[in-house]
PDB file of N, CA and C in Angstrom:
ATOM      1  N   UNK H 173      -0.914  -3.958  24.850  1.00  0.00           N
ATOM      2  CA  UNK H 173      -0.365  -3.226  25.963  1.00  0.00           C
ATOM      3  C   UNK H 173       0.860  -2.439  25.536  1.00  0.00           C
ATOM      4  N   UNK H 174       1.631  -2.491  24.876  1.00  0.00           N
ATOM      5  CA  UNK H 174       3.108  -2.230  24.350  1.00  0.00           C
ATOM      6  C   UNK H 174       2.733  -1.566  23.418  1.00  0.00           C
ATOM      7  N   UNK H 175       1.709  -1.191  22.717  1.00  0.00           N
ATOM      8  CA  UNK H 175       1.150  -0.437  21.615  1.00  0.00           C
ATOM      9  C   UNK H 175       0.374   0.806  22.292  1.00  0.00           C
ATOM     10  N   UNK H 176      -0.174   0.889  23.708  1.00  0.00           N
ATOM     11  CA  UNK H 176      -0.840   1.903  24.280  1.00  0.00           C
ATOM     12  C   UNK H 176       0.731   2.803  24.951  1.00  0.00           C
ATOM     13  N   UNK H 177       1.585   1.858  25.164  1.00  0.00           N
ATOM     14  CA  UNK H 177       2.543   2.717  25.516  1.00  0.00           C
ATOM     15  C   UNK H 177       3.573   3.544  24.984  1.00  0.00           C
ATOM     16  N   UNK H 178       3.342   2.548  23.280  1.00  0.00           N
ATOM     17  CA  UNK H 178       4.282   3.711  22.596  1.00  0.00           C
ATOM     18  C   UNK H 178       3.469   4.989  22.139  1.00  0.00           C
ATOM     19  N   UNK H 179       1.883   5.048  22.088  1.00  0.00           N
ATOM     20  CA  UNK H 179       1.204   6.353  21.711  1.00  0.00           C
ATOM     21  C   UNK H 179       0.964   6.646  23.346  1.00  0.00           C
ATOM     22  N   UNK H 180       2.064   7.017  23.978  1.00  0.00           N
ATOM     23  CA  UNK H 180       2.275   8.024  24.932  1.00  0.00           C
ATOM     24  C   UNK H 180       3.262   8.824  24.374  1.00  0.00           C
ATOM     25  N   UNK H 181       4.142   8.932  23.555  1.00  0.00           N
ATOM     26  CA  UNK H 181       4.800   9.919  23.022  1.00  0.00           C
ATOM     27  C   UNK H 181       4.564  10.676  22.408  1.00  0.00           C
ATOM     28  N   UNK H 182       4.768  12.078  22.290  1.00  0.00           N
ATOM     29  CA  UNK H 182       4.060  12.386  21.833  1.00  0.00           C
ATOM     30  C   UNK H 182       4.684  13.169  20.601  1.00  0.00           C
ATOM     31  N   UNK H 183       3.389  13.303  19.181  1.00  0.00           N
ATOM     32  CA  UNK H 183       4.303  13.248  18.141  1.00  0.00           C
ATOM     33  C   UNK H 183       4.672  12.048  17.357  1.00  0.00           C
ATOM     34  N   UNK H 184       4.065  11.106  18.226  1.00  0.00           N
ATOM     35  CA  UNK H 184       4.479   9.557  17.207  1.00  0.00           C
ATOM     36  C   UNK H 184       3.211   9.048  16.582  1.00  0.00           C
ATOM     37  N   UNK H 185       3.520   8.814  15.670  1.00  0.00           N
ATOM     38  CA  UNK H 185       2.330   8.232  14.703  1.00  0.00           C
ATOM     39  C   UNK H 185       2.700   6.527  14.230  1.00  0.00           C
ATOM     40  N   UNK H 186       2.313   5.771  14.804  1.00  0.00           N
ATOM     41  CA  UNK H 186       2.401   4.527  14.818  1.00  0.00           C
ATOM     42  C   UNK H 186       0.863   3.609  13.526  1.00  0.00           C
ATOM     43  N   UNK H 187       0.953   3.852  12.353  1.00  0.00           N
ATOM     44  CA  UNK H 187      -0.038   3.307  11.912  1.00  0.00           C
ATOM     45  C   UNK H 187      -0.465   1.893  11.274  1.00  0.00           C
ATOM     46  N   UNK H 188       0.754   0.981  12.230  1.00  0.00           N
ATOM     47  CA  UNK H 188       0.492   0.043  12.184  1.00  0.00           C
ATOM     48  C   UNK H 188      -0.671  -0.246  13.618  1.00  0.00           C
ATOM     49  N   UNK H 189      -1.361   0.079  14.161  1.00  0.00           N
ATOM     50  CA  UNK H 189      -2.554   0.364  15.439  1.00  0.00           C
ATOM     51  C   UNK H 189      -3.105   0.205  14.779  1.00  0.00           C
ATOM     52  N   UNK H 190      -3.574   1.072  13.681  1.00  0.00           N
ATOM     53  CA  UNK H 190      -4.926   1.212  13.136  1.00  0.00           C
ATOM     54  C   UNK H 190      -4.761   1.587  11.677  1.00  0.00           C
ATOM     55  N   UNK H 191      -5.053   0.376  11.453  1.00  0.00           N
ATOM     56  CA  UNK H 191      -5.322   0.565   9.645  1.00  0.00           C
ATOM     57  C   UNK H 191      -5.845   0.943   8.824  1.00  0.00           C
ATOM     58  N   UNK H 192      -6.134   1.723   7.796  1.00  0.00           N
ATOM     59  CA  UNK H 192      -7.441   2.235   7.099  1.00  0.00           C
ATOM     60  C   UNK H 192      -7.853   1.299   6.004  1.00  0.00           C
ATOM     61  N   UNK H 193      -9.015   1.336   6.065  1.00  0.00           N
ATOM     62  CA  UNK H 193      -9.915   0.344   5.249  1.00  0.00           C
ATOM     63  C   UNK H 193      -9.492   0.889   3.563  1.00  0.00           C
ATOM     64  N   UNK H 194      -9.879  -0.336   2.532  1.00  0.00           N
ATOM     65  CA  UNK H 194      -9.334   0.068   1.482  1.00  0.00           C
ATOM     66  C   UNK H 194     -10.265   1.401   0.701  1.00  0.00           C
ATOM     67  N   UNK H 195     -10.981   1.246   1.052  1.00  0.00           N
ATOM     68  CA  UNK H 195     -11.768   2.847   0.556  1.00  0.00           C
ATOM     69  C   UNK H 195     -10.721   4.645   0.862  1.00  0.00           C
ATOM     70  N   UNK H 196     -10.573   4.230   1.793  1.00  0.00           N
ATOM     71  CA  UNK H 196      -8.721   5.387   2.223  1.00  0.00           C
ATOM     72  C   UNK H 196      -8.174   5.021   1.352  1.00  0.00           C
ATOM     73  N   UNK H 197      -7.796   3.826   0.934  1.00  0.00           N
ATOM     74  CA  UNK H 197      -6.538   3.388   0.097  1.00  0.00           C
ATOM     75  C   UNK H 197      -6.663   4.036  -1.370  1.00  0.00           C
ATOM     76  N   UNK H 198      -7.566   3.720  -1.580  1.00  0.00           N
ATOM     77  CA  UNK H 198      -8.504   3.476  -3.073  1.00  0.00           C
ATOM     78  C   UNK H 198      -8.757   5.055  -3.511  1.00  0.00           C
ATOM     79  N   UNK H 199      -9.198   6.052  -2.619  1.00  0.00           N
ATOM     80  CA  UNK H 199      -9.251   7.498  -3.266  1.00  0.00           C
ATOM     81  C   UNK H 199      -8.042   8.310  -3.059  1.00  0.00           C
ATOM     82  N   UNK H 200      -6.745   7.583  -2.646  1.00  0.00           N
ATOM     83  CA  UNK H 200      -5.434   7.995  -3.009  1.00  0.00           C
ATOM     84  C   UNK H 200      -4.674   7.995  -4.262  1.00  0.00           C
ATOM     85  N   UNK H 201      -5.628   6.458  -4.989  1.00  0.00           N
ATOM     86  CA  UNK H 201      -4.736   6.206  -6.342  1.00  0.00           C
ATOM     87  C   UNK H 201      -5.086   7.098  -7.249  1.00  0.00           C
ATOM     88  N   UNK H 202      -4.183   7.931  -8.275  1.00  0.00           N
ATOM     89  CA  UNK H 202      -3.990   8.456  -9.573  1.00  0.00           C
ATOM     90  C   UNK H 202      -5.020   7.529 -10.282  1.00  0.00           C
ATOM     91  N   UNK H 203      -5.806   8.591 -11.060  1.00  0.00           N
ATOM     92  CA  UNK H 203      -6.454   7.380 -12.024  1.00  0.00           C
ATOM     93  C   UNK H 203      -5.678   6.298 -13.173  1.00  0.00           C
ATOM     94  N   UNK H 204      -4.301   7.085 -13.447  1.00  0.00           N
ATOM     95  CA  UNK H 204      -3.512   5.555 -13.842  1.00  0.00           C
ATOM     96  C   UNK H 204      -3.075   4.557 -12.613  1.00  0.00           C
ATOM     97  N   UNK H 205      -3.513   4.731 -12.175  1.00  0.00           N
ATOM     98  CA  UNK H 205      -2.919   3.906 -10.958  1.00  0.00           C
ATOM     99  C   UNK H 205      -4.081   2.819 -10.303  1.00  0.00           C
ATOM    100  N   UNK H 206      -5.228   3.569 -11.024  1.00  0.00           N
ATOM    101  CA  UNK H 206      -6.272   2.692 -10.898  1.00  0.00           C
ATOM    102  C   UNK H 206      -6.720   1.917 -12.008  1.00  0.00           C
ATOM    103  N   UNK H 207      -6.580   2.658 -12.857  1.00  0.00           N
ATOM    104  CA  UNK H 207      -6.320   1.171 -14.287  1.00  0.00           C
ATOM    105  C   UNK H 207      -5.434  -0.009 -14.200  1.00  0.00           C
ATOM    106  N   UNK H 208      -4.751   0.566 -13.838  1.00  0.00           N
ATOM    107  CA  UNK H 208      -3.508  -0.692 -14.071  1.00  0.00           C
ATOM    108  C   UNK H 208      -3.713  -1.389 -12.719  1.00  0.00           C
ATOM    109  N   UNK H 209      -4.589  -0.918 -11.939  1.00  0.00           N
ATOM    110  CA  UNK H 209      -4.841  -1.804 -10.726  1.00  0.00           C
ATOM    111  C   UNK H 209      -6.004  -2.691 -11.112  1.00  0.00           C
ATOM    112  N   UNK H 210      -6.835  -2.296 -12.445  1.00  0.00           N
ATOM    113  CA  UNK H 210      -8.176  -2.581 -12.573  1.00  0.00           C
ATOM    114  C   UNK H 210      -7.926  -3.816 -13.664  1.00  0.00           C
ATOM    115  N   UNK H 211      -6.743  -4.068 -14.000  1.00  0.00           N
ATOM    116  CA  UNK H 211      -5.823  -4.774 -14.704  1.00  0.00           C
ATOM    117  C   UNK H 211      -5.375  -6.070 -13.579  1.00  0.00           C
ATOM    118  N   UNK H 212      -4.548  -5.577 -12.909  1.00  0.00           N
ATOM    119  CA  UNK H 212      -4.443  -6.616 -12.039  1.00  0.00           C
ATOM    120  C   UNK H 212      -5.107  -6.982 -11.217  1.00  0.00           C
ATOM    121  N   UNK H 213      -6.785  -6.734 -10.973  1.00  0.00           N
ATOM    122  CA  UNK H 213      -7.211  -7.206  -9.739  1.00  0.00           C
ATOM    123  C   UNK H 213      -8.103  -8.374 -10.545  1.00  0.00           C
ATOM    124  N   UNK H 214      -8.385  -7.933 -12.177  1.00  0.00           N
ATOM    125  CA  UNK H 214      -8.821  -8.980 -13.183  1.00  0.00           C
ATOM    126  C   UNK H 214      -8.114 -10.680 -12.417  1.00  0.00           C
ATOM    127  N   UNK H 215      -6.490 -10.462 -12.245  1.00  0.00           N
ATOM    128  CA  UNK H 215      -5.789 -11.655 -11.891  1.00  0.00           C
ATOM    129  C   UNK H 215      -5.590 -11.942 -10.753  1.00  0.00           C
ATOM    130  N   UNK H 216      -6.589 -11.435  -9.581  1.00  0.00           N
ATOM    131  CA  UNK H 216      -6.616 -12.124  -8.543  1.00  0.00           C
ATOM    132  C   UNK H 216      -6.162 -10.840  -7.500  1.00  0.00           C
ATOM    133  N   UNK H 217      -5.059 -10.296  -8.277  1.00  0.00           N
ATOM    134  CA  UNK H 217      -4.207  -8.878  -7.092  1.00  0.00           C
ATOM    135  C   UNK H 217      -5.081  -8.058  -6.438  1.00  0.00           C
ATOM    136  N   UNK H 218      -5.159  -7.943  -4.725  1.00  0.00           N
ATOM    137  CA  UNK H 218      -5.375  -7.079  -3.899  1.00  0.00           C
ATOM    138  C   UNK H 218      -4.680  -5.736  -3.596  1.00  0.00           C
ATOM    139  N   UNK H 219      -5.245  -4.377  -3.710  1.00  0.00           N
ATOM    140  CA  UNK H 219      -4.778  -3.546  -3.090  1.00  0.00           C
ATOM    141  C   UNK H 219      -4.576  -3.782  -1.145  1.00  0.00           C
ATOM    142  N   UNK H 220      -3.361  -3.250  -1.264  1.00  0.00           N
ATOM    143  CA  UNK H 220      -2.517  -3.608   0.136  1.00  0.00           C
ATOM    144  C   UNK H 220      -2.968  -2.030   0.682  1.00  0.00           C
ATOM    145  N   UNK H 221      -1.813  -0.877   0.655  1.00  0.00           N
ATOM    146  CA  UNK H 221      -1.607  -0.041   0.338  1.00  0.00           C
ATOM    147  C   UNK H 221      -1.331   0.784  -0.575  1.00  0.00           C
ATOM    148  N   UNK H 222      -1.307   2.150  -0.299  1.00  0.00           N
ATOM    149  CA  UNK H 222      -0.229   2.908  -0.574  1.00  0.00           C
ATOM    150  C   UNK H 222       0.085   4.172   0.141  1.00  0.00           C
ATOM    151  N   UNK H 223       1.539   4.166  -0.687  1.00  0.00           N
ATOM    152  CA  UNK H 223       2.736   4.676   0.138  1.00  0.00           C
ATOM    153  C   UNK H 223       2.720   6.527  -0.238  1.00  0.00           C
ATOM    154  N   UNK H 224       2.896   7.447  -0.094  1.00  0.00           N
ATOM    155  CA  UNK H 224       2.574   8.311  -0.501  1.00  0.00           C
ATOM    156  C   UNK H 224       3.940   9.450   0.176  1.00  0.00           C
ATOM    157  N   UNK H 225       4.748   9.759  -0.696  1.00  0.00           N
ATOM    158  CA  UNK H 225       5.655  10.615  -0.692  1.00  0.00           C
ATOM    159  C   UNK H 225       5.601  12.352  -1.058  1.00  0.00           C
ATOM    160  N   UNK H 226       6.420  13.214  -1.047  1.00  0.00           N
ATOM    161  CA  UNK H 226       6.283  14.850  -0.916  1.00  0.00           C
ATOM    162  C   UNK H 226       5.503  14.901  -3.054  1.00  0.00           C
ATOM    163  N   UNK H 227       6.656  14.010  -3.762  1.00  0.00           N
ATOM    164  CA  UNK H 227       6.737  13.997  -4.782  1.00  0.00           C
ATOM    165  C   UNK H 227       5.866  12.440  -5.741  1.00  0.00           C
ATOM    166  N   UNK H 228       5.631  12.080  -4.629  1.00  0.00           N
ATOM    167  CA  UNK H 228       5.183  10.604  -5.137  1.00  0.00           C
ATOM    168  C   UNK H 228       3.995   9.442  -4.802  1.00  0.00           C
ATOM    169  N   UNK H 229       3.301   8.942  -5.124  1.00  0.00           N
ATOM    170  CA  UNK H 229       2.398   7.772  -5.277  1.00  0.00           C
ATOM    171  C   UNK H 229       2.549   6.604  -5.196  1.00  0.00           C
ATOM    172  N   UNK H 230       2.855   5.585  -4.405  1.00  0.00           N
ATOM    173  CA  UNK H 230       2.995   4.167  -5.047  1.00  0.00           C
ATOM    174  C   UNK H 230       1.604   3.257  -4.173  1.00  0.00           C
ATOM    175  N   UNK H 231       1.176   2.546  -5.383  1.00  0.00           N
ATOM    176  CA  UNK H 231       0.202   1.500  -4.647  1.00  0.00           C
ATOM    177  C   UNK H 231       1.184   0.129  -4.267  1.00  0.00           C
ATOM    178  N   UNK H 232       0.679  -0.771  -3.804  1.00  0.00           N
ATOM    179  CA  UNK H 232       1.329  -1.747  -3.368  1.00  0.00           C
ATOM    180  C   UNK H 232       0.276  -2.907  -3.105  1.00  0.00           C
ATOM    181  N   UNK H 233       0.276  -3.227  -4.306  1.00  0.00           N
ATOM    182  CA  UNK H 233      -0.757  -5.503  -4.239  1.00  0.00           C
ATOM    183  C   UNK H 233      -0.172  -6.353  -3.746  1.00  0.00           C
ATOM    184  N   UNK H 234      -1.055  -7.232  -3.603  1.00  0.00           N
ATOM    185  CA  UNK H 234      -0.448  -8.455  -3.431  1.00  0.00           C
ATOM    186  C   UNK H 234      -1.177  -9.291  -4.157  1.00  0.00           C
ATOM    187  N   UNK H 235      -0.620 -10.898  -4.515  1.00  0.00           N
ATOM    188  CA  UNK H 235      -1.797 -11.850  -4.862  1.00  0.00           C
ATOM    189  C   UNK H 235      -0.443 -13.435  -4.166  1.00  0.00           C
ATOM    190  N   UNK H 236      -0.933 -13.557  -3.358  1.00  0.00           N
ATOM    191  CA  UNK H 236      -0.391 -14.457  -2.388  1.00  0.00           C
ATOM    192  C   UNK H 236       0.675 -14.208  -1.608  1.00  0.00           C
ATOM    193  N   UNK H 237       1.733 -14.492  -2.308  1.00  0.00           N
ATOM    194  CA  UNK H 237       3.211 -14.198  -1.777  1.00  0.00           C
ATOM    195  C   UNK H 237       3.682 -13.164  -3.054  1.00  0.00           C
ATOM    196  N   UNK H 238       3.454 -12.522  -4.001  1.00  0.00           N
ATOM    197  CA  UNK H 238       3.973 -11.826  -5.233  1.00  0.00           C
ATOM    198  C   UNK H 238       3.532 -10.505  -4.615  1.00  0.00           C
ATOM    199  N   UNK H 239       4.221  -9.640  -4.777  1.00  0.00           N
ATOM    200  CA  UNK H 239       4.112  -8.421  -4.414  1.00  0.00           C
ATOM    201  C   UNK H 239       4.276  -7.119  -5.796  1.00  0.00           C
ATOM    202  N   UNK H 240       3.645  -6.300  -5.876  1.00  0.00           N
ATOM    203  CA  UNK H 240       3.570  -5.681  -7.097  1.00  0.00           C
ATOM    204  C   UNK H 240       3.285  -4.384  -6.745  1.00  0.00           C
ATOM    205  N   UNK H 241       4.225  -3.302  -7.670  1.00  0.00           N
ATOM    206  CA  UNK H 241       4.109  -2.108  -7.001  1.00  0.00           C
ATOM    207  C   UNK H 241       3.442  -1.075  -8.556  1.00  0.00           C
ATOM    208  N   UNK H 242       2.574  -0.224  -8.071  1.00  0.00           N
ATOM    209  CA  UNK H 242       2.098   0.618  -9.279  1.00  0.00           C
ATOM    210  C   UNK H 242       2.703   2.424  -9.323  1.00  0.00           C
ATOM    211  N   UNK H 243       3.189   2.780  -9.365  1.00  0.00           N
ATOM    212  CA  UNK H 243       3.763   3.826  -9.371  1.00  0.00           C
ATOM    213  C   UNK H 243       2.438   5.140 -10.096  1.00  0.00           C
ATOM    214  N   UNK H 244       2.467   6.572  -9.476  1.00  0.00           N
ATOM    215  CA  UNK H 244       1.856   7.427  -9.951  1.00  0.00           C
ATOM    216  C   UNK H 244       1.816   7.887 -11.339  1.00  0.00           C
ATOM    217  N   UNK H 245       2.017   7.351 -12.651  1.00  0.00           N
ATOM    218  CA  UNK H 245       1.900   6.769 -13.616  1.00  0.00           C
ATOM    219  C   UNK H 245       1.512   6.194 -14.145  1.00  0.00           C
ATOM    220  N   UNK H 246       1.135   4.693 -13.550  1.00  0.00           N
ATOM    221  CA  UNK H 246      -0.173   3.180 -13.663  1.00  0.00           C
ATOM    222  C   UNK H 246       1.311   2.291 -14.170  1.00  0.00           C
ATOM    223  N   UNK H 247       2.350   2.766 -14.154  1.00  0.00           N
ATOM    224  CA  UNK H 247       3.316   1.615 -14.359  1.00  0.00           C
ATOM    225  C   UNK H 247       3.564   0.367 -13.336  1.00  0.00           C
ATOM    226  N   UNK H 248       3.343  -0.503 -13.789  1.00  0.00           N
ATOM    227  CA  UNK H 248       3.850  -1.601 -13.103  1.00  0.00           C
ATOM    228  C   UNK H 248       5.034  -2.555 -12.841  1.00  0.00           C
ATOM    229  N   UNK H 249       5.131  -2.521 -11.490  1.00  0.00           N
ATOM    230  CA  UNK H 249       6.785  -3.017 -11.448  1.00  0.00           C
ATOM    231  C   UNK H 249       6.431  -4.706 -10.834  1.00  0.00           C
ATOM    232  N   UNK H 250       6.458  -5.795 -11.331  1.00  0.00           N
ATOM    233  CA  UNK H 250       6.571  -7.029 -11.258  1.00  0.00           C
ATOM    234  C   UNK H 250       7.432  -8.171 -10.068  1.00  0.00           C
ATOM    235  N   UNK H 251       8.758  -6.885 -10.123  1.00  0.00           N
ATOM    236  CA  UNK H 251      10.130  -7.168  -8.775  1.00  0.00           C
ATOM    237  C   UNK H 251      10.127  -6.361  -8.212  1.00  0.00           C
ATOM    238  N   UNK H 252       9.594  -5.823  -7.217  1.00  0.00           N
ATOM    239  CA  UNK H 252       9.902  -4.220  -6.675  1.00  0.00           C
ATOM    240  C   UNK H 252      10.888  -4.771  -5.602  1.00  0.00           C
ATOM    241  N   UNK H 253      11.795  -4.176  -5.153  1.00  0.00           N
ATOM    242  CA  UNK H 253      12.425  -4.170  -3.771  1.00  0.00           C
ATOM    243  C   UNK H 253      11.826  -3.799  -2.714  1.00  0.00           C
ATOM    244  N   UNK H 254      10.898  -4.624  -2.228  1.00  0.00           N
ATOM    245  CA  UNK H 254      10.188  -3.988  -1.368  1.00  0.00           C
ATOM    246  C   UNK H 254       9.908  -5.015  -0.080  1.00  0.00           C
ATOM    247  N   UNK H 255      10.296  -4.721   1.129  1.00  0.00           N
ATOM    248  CA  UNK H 255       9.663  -5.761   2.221  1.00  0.00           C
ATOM    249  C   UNK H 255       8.563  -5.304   2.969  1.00  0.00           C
ATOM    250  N   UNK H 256       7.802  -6.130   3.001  1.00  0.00           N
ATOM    251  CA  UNK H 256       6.790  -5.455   4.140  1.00  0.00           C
ATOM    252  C   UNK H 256       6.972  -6.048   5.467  1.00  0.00           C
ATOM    253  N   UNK H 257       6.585  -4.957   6.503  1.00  0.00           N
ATOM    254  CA  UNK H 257       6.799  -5.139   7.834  1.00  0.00           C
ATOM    255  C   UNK H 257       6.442  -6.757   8.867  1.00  0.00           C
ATOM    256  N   UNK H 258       5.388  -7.510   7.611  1.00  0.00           N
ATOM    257  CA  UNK H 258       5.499  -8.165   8.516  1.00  0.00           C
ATOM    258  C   UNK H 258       5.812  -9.655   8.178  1.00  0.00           C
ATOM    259  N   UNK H 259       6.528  -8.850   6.813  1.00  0.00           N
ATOM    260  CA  UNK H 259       7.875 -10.149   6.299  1.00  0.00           C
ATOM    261  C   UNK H 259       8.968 -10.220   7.159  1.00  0.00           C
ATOM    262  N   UNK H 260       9.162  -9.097   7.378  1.00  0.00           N
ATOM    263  CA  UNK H 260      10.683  -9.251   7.826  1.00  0.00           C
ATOM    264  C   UNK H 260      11.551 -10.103   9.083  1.00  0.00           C
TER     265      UNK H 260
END
């Protein structure tokens, strides 16, 4: 109910409503970004998202509580500073 009322504004894009399946997710990644995902999913890691900036790429795994970020590069960051929304 509180979710039909904030997409009465208009201009707001709320996409925590509706999520896209990982196939959206998946033809966003850089093909380094899919190696090094093809690397970690060997160890269990799920693609979550990703985040997608003017200049930038980041995927974002998980594999329980560890959170792991891949940057448009295929670099992998192990500690990212990162919370997700429904850590907080």
């Amino acid at each position: 109910m509180q979710a039909a009322a904030i997409n009465t504004f208009s201009g707001f894009d709320d996409r925590r409503i509706t999520q896209p399946n990982i196939d959206q997710h998946w033809h966003k990644l850089s093909t380094a970004q899919r190696f090094a995902f093809y690397t970690l999913a060997k160890l269990g890691y799920q693609l979550l998202f990703v985040r997608q900036s003017k200049n930038e790429k980041t995927a974002v795994v998980r594999q329980d509580d560890q959170l792991v970020t891949i940057d448009g590069e295929g670099d992998i960051d192990f500690n990212p500073s990162l919370v997700l929304r429904e850590n907080r």
